[in-house]
Coordinates of C-alpha atoms in Angstrom, one line a residue:
Chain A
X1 CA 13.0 -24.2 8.7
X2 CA 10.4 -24.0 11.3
X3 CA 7.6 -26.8 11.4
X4 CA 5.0 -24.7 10.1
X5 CA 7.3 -23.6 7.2
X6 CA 7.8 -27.3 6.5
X7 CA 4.0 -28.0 6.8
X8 CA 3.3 -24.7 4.4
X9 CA 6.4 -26.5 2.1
X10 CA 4.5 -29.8 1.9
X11 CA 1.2 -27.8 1.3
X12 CA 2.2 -26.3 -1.7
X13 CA 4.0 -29.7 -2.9
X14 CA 0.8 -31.2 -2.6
X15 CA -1.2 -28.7 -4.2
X16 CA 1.6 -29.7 -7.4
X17 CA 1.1 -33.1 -6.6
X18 CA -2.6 -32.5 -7.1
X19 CA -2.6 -30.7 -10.2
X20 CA -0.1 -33.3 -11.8
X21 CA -2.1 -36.5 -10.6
X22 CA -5.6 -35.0 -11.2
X23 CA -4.6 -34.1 -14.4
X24 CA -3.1 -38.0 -15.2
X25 CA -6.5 -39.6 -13.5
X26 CA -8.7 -37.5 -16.1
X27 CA -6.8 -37.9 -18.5
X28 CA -7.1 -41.4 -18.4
X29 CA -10.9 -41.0 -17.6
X30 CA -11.6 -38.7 -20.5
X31 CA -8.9 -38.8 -23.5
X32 CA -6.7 -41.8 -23.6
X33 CA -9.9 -44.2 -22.8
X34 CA -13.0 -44.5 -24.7
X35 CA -15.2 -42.6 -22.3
X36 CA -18.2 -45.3 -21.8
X37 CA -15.5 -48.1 -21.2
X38 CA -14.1 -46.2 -18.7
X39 CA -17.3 -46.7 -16.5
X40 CA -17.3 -50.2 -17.0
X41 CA -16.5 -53.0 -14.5
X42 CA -15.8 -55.5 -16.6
X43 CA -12.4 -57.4 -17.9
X44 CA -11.9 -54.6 -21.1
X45 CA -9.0 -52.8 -21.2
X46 CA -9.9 -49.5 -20.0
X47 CA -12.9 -50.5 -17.2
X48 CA -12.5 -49.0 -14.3
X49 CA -11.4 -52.5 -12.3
X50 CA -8.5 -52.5 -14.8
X51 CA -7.5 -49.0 -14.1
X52 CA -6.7 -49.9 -10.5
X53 CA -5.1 -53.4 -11.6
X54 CA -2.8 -50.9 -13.2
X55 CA 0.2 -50.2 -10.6
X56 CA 1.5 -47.1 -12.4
X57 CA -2.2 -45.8 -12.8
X58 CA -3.5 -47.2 -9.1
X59 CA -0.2 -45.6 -7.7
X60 CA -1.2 -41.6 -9.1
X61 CA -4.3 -42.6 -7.6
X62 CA -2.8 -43.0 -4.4
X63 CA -0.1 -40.0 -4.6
X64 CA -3.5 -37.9 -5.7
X65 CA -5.3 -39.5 -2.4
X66 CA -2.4 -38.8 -0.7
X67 CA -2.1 -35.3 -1.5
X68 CA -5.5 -34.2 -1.8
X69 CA -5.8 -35.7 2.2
X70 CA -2.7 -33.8 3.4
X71 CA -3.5 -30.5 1.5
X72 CA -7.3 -30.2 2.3
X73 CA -7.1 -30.9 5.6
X74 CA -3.8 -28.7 6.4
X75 CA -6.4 -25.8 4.2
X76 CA -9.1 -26.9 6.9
X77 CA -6.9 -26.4 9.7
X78 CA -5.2 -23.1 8.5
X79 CA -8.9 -21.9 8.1
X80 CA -9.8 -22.9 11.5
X81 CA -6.9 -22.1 12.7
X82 CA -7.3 -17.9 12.2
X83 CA -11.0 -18.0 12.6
X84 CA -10.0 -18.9 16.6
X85 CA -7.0 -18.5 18.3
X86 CA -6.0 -20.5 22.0
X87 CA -4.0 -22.8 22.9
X88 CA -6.1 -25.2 23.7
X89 CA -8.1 -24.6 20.4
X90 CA -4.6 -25.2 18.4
X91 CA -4.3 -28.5 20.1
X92 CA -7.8 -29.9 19.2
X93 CA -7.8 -28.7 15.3
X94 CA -4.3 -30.5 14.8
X95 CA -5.6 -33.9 16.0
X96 CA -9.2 -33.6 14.6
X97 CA -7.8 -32.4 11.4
X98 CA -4.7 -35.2 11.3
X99 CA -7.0 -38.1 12.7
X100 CA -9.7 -37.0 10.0
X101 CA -6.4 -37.2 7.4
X102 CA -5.4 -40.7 8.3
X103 CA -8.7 -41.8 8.8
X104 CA -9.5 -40.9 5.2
X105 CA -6.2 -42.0 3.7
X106 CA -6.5 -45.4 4.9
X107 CA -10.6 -45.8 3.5
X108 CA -9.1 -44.5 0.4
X109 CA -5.7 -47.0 0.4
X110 CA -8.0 -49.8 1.7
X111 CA -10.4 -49.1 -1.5
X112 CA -7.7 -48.9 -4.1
X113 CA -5.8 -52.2 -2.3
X114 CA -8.7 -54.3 -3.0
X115 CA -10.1 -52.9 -6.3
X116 CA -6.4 -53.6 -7.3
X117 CA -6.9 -57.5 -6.4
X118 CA -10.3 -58.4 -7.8
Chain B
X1 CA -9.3 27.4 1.7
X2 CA -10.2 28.6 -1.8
X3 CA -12.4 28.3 -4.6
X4 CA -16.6 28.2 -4.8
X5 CA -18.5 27.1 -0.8
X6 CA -20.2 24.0 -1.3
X7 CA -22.1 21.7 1.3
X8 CA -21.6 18.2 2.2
X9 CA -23.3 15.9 5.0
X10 CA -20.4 14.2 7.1
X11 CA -22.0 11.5 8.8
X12 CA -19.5 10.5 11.9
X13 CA -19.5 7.6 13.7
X14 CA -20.1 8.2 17.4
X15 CA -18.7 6.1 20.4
X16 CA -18.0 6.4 23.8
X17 CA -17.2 2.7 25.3
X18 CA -16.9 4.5 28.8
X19 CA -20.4 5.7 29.9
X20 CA -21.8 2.3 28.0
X21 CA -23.8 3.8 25.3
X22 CA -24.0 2.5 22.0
X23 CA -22.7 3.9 18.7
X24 CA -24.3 5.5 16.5
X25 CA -24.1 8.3 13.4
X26 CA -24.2 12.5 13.6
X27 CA -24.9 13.6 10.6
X28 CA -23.3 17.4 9.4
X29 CA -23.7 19.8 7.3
X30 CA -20.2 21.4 6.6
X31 CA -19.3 24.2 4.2
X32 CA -16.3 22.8 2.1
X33 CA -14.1 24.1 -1.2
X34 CA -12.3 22.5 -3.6
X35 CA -9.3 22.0 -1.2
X36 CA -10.9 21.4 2.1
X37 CA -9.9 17.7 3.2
X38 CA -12.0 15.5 5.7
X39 CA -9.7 16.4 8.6
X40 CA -10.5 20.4 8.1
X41 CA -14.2 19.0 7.3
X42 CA -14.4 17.0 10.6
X43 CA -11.9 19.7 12.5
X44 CA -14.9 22.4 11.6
X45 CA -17.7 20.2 13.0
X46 CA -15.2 20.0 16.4
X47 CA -15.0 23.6 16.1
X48 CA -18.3 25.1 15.1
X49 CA -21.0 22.5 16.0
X50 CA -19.7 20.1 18.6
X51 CA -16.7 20.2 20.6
X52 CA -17.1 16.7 22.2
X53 CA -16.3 14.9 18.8
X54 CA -13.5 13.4 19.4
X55 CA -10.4 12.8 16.4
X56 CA -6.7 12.5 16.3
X57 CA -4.4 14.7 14.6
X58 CA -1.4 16.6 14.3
X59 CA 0.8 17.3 11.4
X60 CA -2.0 17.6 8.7
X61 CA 0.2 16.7 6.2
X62 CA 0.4 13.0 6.1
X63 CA 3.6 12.7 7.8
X64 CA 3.0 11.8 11.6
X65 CA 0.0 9.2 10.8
X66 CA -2.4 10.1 13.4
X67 CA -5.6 10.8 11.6
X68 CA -6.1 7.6 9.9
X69 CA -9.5 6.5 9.9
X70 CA -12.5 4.9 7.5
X71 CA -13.9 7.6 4.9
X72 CA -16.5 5.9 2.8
X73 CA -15.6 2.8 3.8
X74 CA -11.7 2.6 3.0
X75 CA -8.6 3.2 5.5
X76 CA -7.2 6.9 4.8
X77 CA -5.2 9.6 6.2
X78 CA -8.3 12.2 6.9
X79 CA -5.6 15.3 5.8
X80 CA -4.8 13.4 2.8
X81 CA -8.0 12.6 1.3
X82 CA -9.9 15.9 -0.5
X83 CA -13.7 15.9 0.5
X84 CA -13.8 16.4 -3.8
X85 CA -12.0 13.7 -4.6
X86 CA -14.6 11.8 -2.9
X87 CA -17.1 12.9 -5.3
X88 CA -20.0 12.3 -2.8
X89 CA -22.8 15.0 -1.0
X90 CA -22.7 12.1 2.5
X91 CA -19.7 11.1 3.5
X92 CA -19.6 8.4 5.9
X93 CA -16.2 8.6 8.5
X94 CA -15.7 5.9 11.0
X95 CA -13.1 4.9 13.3
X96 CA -10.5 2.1 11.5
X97 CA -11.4 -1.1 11.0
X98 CA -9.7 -3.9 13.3
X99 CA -8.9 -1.3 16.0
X100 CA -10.8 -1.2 19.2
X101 CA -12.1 2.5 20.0
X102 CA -11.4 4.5 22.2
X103 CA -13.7 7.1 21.6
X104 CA -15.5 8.2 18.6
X105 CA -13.1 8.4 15.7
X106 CA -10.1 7.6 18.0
X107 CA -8.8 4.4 17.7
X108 CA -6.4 2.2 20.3
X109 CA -3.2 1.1 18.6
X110 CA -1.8 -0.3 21.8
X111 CA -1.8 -3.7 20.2
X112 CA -0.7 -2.7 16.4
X113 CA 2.8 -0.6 18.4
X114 CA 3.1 -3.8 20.2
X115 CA 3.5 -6.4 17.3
X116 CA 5.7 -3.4 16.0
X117 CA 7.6 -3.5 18.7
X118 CA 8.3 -7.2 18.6
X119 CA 9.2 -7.1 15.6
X120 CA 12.4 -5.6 17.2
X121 CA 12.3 -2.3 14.5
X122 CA 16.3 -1.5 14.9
X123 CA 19.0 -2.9 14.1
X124 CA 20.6 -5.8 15.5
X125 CA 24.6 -6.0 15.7
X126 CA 25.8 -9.2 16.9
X127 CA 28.2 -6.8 18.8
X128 CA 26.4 -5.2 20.6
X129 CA 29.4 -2.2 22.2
X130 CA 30.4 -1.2 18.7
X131 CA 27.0 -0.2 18.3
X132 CA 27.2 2.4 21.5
X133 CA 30.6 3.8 20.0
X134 CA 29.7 7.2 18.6
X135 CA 32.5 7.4 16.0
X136 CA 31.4 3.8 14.3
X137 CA 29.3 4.1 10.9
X138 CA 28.0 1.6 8.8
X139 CA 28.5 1.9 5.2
X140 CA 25.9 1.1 2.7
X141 CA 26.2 0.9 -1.0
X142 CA 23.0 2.0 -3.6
X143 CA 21.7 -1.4 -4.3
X144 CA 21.8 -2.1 -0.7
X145 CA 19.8 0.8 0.2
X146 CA 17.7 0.1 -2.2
X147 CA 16.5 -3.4 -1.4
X148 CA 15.1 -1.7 2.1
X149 CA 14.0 1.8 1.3
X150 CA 10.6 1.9 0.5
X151 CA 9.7 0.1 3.5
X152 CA 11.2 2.3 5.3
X153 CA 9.0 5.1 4.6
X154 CA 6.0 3.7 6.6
X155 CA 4.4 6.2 8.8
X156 CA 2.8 3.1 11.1
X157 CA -0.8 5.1 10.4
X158 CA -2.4 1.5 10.8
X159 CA -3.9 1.8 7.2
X160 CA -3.0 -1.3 6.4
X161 CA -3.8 -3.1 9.5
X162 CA -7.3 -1.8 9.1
X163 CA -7.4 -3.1 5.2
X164 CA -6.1 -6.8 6.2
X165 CA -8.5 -9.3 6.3
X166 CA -6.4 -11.4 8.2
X167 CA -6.2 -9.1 11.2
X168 CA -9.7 -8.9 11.2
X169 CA -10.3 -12.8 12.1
X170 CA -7.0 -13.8 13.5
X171 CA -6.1 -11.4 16.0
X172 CA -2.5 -12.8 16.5
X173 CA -1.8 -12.2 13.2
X174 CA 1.6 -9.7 13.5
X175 CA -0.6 -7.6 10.3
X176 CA 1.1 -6.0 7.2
X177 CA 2.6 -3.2 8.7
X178 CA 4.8 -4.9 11.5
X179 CA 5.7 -8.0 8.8
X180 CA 7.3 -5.1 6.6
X181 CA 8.8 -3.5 8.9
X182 CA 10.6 -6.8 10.0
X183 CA 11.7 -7.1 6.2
X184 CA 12.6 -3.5 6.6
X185 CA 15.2 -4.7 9.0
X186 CA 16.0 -8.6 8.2
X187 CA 17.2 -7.4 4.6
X188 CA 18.8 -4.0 6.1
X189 CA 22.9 -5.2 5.1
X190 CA 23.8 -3.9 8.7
X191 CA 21.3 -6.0 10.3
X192 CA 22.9 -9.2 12.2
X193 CA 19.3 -10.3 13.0
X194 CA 19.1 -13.1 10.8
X195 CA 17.0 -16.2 11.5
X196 CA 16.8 -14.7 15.1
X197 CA 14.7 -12.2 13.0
X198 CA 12.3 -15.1 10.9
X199 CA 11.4 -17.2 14.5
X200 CA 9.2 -14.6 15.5
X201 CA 6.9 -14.9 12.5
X202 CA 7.4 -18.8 11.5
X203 CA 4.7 -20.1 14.1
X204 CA 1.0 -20.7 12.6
X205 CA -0.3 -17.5 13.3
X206 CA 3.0 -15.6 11.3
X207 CA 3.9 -14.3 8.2
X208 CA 2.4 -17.5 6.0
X209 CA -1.0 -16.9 7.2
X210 CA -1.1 -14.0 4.6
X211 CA -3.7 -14.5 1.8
X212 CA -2.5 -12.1 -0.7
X213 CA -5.4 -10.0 -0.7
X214 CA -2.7 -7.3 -1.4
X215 CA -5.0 -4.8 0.2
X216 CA -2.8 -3.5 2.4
X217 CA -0.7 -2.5 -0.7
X218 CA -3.5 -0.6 -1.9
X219 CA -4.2 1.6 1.2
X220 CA -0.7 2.8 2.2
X221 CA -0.4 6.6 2.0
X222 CA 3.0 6.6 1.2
X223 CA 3.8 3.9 -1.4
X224 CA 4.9 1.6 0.8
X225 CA 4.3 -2.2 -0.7
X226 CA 3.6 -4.4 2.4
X227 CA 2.0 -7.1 0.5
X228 CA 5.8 -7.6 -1.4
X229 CA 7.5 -7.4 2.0
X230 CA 5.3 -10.3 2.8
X231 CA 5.7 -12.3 0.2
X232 CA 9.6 -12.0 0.3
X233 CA 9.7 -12.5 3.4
X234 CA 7.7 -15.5 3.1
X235 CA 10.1 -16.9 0.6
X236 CA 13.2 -16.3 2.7
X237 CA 11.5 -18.6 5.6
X238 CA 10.7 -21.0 2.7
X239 CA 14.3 -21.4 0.8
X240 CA 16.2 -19.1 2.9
X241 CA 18.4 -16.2 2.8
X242 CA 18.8 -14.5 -0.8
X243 CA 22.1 -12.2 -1.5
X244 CA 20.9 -11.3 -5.0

């Protein structure tokens, strides 16, 4: 398989990923929790501090973090990738769009991390 | 020509890159019956009222795929398309879309025959000699015929390169008519291509930069599905080679 087959691969993956762990996070926002305690930041149950202290529930946040990263910023580069074409060009989008990836994977792991230990 | 004279405005788009000028639209009137097409439309205005408009042609029976062109704003063979079926008193004729001109309605398909061409259309034998022996015949049985066929009846009219709206932004985009055409081939039961086949369209600017507009599909004079070609194609790059 050529490496842009495996990057299209991974891009629909993802785009599973994302439907499976969006649809756990809002479910756990919207039907198992009561709603209003679900935008609370206190100790009960269902508060959004507790959600994170929740390794099963904090780890779908990171696959969906994970996922969402990869998959929108592969779209972003497949986009900017046919609107311009050079070799150059090619060169710059990967590392904007992968630098822009990790960059926002770690804000997003460093946000879950700590929520996770308050 | 038969039936009741009626009168239509052709209104044709009007180019000439070499003396610098810029285009612009003749309008025509042009006497027409039930079963005149565009092309004996446009090939009346060549004849009777301007002899410098320039148009490609030649079999007038949508077999050779020369006359292709925009007519009201979709890709179609101009001896296939019935100025009635049009149902319109102006119609509009330009050169095809994602085609440089050459002149008028004329369009330059240098690049489209060239991602045809590396596509490698034919068929490749890992042995090479037998190939060149006259008396050597590859057999085929229905259902392999079938799996290729209808690709096979492409005219390369550039319809479907005109209709893709990934040719129009990415210009190394290979376009539907070359991608089928390598399906045409890669799934051919005599073809030894393989893989060898699948590396020219696995880079970022190949066959999974199709959207699935599925216009191309919708254009083809003759049937042909490009938009499935892709797609299967696609999924033997993905998960590789199917035998079903």
């Amino acid at each position: 398989m050529s490496r842009e087959a495996r990057i299209m691969m991974l891009h629909y993956i993802t785009g599973l990923v994302i439907i499976v762990a969006g649809a756990i996070h809002l479910a756990t926002v919207f039907l198992v929790s009561p709603y209003e305690e679900s935008l609370r930041f206190d100790n009960t149950p269902w508060s959004v501090i507790n959600v994170y202290r929740n390794s099963l529930l904090a780890g779908s946040l990171e696959a969906l973090l994970l996922a969402v990263a990869f998959h929108g910023f592969n779209g972003l580069r497949v986009i900017l990738l046919e609107l311009h074409q050079g070799r150059t060009w090619t060169r710059a989008v990967n590392v904007a769009v992968t630098v822009a990836a990790i960059a926002v994977v770690i804000n997003g792991t460093k946000t879950i991390f700590i929520a996770s230990m308050l | 020509m038969s039936g009741k004279l009626q009168e239509v405005r052709l209104r044709v788009y009007r180019y000439d890159p070499s003396n610098g000028g810029r285009p612009r639209y003749d309008i025509f009137s042009v006497p027409v019956k039930k079963d005149t097409t565009v092309l004996s439309a446009l090939l009346y205005v060549k004849e009777k009222l301007d002899p410098t408009l320039s148009i490609r042609f030649s079999c007038r029976m949508a077999t050779c795929g020369s006359c292709g062109m925009m007519i009201n704003g979709l890709p179609r063979l101009a001896c296939y398309t019935l100025v009635s079926q049009l149902k319109s008193k102006t119609i509009t004729v330009q050169p095809l879309n994602n085609f440089p001109v050459v002149k008028d309605l004329v369009a330059d398909f240098t690049d489209f025959f060239g991602k045809h061409r590396a596509m490698k259309p034919y068929l490749l034998r890992i042995d090479t000699y037998e190939q060149e022996k006259s008396n050597i015949s590859y057999r085929q049985t229905d259902e392999e015929l079938l799996k290729y066929i209808q690709f096979a009846y492409c005219i390369r009219c550039g319809l479907c390169y005109a209709a893709c709206p990934v040719v129009a932004t990415d210009k190394r985009f290979p376009g539907p008519q070359a991608l089928s055409q390598l399906y045409r081939y890669y799934i051919d039961s005599r073809d030894e291509g393989g893989g060898e086949r699948l590396e020219v369209v696995s880079d970022s600017h190949g066959v999974l930069r199709c959207h699935f507009a599925g216009s191309c599909s919708q254009v083809c004079p003759k049937g042909v599905d490009p938009a499935l070609a892709i797609q299967l194609l696609r999924r033997e790059l993905l998960f590789g080679r199917r035998t079903g």
